[in-house]
mmCIF file of C-alpha atoms in Angstrom:
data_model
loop_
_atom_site.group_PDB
_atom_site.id
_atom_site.type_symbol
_atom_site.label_atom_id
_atom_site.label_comp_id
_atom_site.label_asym_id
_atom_site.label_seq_id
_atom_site.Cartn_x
_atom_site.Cartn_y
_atom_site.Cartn_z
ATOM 1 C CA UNK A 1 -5.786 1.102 17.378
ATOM 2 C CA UNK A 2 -4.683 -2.553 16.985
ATOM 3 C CA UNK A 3 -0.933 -3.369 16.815
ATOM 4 C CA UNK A 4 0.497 -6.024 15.536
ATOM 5 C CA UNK A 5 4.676 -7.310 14.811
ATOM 6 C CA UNK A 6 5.703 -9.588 12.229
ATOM 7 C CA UNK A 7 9.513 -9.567 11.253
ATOM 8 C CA UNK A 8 11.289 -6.314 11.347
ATOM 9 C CA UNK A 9 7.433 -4.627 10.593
ATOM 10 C CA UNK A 10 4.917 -3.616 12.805
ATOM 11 C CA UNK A 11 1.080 -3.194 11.482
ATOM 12 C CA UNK A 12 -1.209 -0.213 12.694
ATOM 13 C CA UNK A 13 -4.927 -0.499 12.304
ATOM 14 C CA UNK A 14 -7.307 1.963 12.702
ATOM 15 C CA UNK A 15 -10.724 0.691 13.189
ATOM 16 C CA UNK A 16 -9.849 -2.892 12.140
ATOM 17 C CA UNK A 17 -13.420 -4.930 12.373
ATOM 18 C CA UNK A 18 -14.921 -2.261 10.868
ATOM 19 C CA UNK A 19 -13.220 -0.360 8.013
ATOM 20 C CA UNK A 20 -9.197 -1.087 8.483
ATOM 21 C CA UNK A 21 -7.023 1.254 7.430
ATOM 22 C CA UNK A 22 -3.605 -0.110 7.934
ATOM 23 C CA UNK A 23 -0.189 1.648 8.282
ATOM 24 C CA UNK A 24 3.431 -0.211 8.382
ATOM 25 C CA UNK A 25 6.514 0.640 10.364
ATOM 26 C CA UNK A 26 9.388 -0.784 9.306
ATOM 27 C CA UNK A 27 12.509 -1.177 11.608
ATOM 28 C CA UNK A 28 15.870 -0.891 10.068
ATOM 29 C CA UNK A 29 19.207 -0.654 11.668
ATOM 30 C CA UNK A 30 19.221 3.176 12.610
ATOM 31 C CA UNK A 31 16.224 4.440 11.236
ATOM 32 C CA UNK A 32 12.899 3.715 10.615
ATOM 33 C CA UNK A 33 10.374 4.137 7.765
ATOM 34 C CA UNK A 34 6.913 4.286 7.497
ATOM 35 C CA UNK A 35 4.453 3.081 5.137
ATOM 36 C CA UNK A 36 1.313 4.806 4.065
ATOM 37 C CA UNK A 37 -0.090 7.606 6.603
ATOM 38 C CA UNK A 38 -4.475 7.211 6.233
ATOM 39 C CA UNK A 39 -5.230 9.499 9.319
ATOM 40 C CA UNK A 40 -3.186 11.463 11.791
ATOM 41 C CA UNK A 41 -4.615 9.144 14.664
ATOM 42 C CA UNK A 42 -1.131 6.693 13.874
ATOM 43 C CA UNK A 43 1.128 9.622 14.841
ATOM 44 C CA UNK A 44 0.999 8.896 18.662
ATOM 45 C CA UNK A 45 1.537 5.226 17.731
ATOM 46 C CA UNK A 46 4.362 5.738 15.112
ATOM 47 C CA UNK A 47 6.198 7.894 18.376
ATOM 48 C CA UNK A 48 5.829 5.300 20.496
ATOM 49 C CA UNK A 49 8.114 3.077 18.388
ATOM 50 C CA UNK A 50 10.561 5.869 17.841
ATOM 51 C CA UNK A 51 10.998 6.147 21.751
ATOM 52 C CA UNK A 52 10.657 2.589 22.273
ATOM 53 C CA UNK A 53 13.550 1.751 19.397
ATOM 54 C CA UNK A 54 15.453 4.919 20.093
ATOM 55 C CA UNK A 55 15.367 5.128 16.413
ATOM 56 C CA UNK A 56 13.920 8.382 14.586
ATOM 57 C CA UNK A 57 11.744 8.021 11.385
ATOM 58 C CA UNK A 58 13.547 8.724 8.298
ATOM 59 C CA UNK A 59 11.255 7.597 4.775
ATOM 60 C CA UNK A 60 7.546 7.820 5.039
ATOM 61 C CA UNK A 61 6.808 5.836 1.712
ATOM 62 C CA UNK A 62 3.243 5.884 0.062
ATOM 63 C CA UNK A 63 2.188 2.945 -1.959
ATOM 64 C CA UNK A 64 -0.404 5.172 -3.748
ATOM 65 C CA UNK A 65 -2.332 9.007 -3.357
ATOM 66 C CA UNK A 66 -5.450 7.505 -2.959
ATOM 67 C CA UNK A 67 -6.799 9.692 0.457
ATOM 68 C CA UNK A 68 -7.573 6.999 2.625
ATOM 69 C CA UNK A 69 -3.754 6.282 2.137
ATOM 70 C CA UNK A 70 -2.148 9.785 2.641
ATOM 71 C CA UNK A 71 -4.739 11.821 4.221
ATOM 72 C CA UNK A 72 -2.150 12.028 7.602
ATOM 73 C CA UNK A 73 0.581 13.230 5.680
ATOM 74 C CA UNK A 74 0.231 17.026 6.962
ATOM 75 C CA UNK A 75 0.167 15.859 10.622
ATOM 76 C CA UNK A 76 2.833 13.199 10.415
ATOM 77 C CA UNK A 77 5.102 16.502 8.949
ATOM 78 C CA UNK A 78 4.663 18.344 11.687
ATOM 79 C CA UNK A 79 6.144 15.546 14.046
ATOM 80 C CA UNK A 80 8.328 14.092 12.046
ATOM 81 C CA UNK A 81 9.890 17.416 9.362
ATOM 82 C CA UNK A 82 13.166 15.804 8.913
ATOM 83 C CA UNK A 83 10.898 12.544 7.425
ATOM 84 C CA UNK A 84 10.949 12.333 3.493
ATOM 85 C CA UNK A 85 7.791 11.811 2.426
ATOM 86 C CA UNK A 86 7.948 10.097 -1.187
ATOM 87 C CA UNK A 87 5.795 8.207 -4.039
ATOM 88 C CA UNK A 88 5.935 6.536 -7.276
ATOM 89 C CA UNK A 89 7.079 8.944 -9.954
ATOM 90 C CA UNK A 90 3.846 7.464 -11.681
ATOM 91 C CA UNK A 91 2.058 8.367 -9.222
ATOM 92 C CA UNK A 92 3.429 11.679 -8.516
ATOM 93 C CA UNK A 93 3.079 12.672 -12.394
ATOM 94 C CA UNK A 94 -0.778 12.465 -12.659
ATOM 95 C CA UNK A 95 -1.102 14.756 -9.842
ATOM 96 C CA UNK A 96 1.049 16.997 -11.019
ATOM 97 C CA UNK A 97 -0.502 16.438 -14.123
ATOM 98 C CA UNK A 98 -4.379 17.657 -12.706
ATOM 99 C CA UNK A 99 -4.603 13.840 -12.899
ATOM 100 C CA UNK A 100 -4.572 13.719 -16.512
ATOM 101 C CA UNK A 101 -2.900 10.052 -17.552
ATOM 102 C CA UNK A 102 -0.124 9.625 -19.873
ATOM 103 C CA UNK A 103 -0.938 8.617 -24.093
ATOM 104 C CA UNK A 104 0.268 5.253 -22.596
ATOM 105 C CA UNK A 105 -2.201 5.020 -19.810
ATOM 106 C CA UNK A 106 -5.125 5.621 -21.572
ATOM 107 C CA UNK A 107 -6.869 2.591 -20.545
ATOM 108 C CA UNK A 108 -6.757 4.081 -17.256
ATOM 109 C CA UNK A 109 -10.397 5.267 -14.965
ATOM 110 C CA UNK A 110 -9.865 7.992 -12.738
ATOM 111 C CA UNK A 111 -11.084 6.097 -9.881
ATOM 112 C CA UNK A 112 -10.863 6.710 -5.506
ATOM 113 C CA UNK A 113 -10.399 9.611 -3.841
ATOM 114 C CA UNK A 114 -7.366 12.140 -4.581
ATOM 115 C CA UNK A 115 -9.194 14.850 -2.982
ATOM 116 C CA UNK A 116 -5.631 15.059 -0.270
ATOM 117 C CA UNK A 117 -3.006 14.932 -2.639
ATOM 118 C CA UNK A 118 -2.309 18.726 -1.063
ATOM 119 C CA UNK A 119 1.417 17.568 0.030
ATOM 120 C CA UNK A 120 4.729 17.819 -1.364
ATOM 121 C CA UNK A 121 7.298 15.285 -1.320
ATOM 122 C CA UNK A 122 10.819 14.918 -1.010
ATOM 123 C CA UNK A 123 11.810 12.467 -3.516
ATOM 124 C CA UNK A 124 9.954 9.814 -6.402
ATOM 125 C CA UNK A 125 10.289 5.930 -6.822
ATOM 126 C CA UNK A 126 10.518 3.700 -9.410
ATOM 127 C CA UNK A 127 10.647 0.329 -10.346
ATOM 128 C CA UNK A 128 13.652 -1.787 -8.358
ATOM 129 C CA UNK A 129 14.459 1.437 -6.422
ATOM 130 C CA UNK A 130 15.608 0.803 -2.830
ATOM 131 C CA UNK A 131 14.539 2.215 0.259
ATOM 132 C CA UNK A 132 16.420 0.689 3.364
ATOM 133 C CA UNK A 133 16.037 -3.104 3.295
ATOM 134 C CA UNK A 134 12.558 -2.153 0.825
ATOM 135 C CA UNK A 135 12.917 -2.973 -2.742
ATOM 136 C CA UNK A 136 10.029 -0.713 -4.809
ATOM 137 C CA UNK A 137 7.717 -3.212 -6.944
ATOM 138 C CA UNK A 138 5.680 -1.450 -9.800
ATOM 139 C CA UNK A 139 2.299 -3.114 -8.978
ATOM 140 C CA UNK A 140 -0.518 -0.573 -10.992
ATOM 141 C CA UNK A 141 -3.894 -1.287 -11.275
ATOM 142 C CA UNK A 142 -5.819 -0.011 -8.380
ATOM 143 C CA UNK A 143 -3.967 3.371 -9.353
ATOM 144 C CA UNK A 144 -1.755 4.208 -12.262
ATOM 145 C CA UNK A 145 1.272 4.646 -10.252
ATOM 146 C CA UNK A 146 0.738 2.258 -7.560
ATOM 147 C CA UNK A 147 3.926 0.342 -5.646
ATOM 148 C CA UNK A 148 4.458 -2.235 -3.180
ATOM 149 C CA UNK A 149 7.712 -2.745 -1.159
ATOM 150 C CA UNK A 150 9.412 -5.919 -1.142
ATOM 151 C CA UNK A 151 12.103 -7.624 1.567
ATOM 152 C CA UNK A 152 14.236 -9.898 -0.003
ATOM 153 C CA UNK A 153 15.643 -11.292 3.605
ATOM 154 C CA UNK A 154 12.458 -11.673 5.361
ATOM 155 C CA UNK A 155 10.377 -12.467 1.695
ATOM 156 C CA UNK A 156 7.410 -10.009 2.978
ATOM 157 C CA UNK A 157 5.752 -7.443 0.831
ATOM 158 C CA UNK A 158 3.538 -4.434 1.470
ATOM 159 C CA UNK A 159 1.151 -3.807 -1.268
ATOM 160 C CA UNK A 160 -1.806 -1.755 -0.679
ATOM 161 C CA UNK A 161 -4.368 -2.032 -2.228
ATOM 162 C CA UNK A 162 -2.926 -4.543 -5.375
ATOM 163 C CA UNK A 163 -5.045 -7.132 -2.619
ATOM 164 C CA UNK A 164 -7.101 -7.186 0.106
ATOM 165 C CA UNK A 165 -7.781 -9.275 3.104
ATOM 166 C CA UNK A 166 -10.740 -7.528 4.706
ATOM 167 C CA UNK A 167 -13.854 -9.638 3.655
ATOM 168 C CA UNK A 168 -12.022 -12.424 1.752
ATOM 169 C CA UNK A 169 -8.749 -12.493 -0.337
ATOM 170 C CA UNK A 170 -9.050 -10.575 -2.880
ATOM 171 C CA UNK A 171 -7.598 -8.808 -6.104
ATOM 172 C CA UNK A 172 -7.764 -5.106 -6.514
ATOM 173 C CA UNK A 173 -10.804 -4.710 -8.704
ATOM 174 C CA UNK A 174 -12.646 -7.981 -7.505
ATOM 175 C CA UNK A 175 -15.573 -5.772 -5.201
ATOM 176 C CA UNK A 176 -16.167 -8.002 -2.512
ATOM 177 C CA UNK A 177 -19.563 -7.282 -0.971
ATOM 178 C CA UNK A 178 -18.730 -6.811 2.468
ATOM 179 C CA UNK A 179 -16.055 -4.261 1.557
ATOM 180 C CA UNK A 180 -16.837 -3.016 -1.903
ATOM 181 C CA UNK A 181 -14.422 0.357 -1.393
ATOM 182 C CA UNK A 182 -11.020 -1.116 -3.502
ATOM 183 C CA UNK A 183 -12.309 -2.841 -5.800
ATOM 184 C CA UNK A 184 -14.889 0.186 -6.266
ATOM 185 C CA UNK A 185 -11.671 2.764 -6.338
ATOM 186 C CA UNK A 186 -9.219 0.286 -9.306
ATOM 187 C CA UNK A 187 -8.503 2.403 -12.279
ATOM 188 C CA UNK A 188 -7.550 -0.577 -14.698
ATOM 189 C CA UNK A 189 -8.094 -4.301 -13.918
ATOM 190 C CA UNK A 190 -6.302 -6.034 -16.281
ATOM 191 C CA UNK A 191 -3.424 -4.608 -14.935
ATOM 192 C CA UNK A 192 -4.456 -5.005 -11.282
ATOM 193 C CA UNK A 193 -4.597 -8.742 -12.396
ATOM 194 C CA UNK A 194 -0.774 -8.659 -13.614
ATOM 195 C CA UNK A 195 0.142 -7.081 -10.622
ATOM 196 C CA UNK A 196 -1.257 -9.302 -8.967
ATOM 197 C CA UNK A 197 0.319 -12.251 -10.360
ATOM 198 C CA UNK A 198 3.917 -10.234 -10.429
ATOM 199 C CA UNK A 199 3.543 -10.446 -6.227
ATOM 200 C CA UNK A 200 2.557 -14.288 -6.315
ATOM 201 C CA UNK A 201 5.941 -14.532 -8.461
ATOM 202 C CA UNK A 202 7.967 -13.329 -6.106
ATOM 203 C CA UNK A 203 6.908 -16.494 -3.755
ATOM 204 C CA UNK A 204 6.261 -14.175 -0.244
ATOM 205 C CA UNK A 205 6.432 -15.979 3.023
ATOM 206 C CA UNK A 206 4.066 -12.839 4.092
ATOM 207 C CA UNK A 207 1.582 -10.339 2.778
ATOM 208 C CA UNK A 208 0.498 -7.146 3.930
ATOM 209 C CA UNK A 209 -2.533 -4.668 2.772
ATOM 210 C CA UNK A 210 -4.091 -1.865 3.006
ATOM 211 C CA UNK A 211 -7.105 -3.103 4.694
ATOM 212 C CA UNK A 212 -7.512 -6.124 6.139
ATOM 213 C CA UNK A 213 -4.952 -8.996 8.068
ATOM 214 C CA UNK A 214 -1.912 -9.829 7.675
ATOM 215 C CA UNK A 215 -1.428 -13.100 5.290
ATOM 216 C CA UNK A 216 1.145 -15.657 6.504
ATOM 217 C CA UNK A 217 2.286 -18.022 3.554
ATOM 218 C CA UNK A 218 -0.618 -16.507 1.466
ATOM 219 C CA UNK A 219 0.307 -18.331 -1.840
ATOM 220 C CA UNK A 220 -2.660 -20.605 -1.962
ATOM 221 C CA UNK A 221 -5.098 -17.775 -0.856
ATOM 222 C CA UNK A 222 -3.599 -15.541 -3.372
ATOM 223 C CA UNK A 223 -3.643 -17.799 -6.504
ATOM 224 C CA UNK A 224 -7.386 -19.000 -6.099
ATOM 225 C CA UNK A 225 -8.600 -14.977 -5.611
ATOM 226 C CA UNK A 226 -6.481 -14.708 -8.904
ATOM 227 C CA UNK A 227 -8.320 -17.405 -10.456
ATOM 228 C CA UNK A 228 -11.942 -16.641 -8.799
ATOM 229 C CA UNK A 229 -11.411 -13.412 -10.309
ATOM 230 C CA UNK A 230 -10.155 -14.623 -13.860
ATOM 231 C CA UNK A 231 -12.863 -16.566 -13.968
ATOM 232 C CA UNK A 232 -15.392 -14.252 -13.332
ATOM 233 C CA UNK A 233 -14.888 -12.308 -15.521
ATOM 234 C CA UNK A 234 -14.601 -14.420 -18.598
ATOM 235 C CA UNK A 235 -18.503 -15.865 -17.490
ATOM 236 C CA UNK A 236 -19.500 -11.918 -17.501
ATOM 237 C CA UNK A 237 -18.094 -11.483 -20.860
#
């Protein structure tokens, strides 16, 4: 497990030369919340920081249902019970839904894993809801109800899987040979693309994924994947 502290955040990666999965722990002023729980192998980390802040964990937050992203939730209960576990109401709706999309979402490919969706939360997000010192971001694409979580004071985000770092820079849908699974698991690409361009918007001094490092002032990066991407596609058309 590789650890790693940028602002008020610290970065857990399982297995990160090989296939990161990356979880965030974000330190408020009493409390702390987590972001994303792939495998129960974080939960000896994640106690760690509790004992070493004194602080207990309060929000786990899930950018998306995708398994590699949630598959820890059951263990990380029974550690942490008075944690609320929560996720985009978009999200939340097409499992409850037997992961049927919405009229509106009909563009949308059931694609990735949702085989561990068997966990119940405590509350759904939306759009410019707050969490802490987290504002949500809608940022679909690689999943219908996909969200990052933005910090206005420190000008971070968290996105998931709306980019990746492991292999190159990358948008969700943009299957980058050495690690093919996002871009293999994006249910709609034009609106990955969007999404992608929403984050760039919000000028971030730092980015943080799913899988892969941690981008320190990742504009340039981001806009030419954008663009590599873009113009991909319109020479495959």
């Amino acid at each position: 497990m590789r650890s790693k502290k940028f602002n008020n955040v610290t970065q857990l990666s399982f297995l990160p030369h090989v296939f990161p999965i990356n979880i965030y722990v974000v330190e408020e002023d009493d409390f702390l919340i987590v972001i994303d729980m792939g495998i129960k192998y974080f939960i000896k980390d994640i106690q760690k920081i509790c004992k070493n802040k004194n602080k207990p964990v309060k929000f786990l937050l899930l950018t998306h249902a995708h398994s590699d992203h949630v598959m820890g939730i059951q263990a990380f209960k029974k550690q942490f019970p008075a944690a609320k576990v929560m996720i985009s109401k978009k999200e939340h709706d097409l499992i409850l839904n037997d992961f049927n999309f919405d009229v509106q979402d009909k563009d949308y490919l059931l694609k990735g894993d949702y085989s561990k969706c068997d966990f119940s939360v405590d509350g759904t997000l939306e759009n410019s809801d707050n969490v802490g010192t987290l504002k949500v971001i809608a940022t679909p694409g690689h999943s219908v109800g996909s969200i990052s979580f933005w910090n206005e004071k420190y000008q971070y985000i968290i996105v998931g899987d709306a980019f990746q770092t492991k292999g190159r820079v990358a948008v969700s849908g943009d299957k980058v040979k050495t690690f093919p699974f996002p871009a293999m698991a994006t249910g709609n690409i034009d609106d990955a693309i969007i999404s992608a361009k929403k984050i760039v918007l919000l000028n971030p001094s730092t980015l943080a994924v799913g899988h892969g490092n941690i981008l320190i002032n990742p504009l340039e990066k981001l806009n030419l994947a954008i663009s590599r991407f873009e113009d991909e596609r319109k020479n495959n058309k």
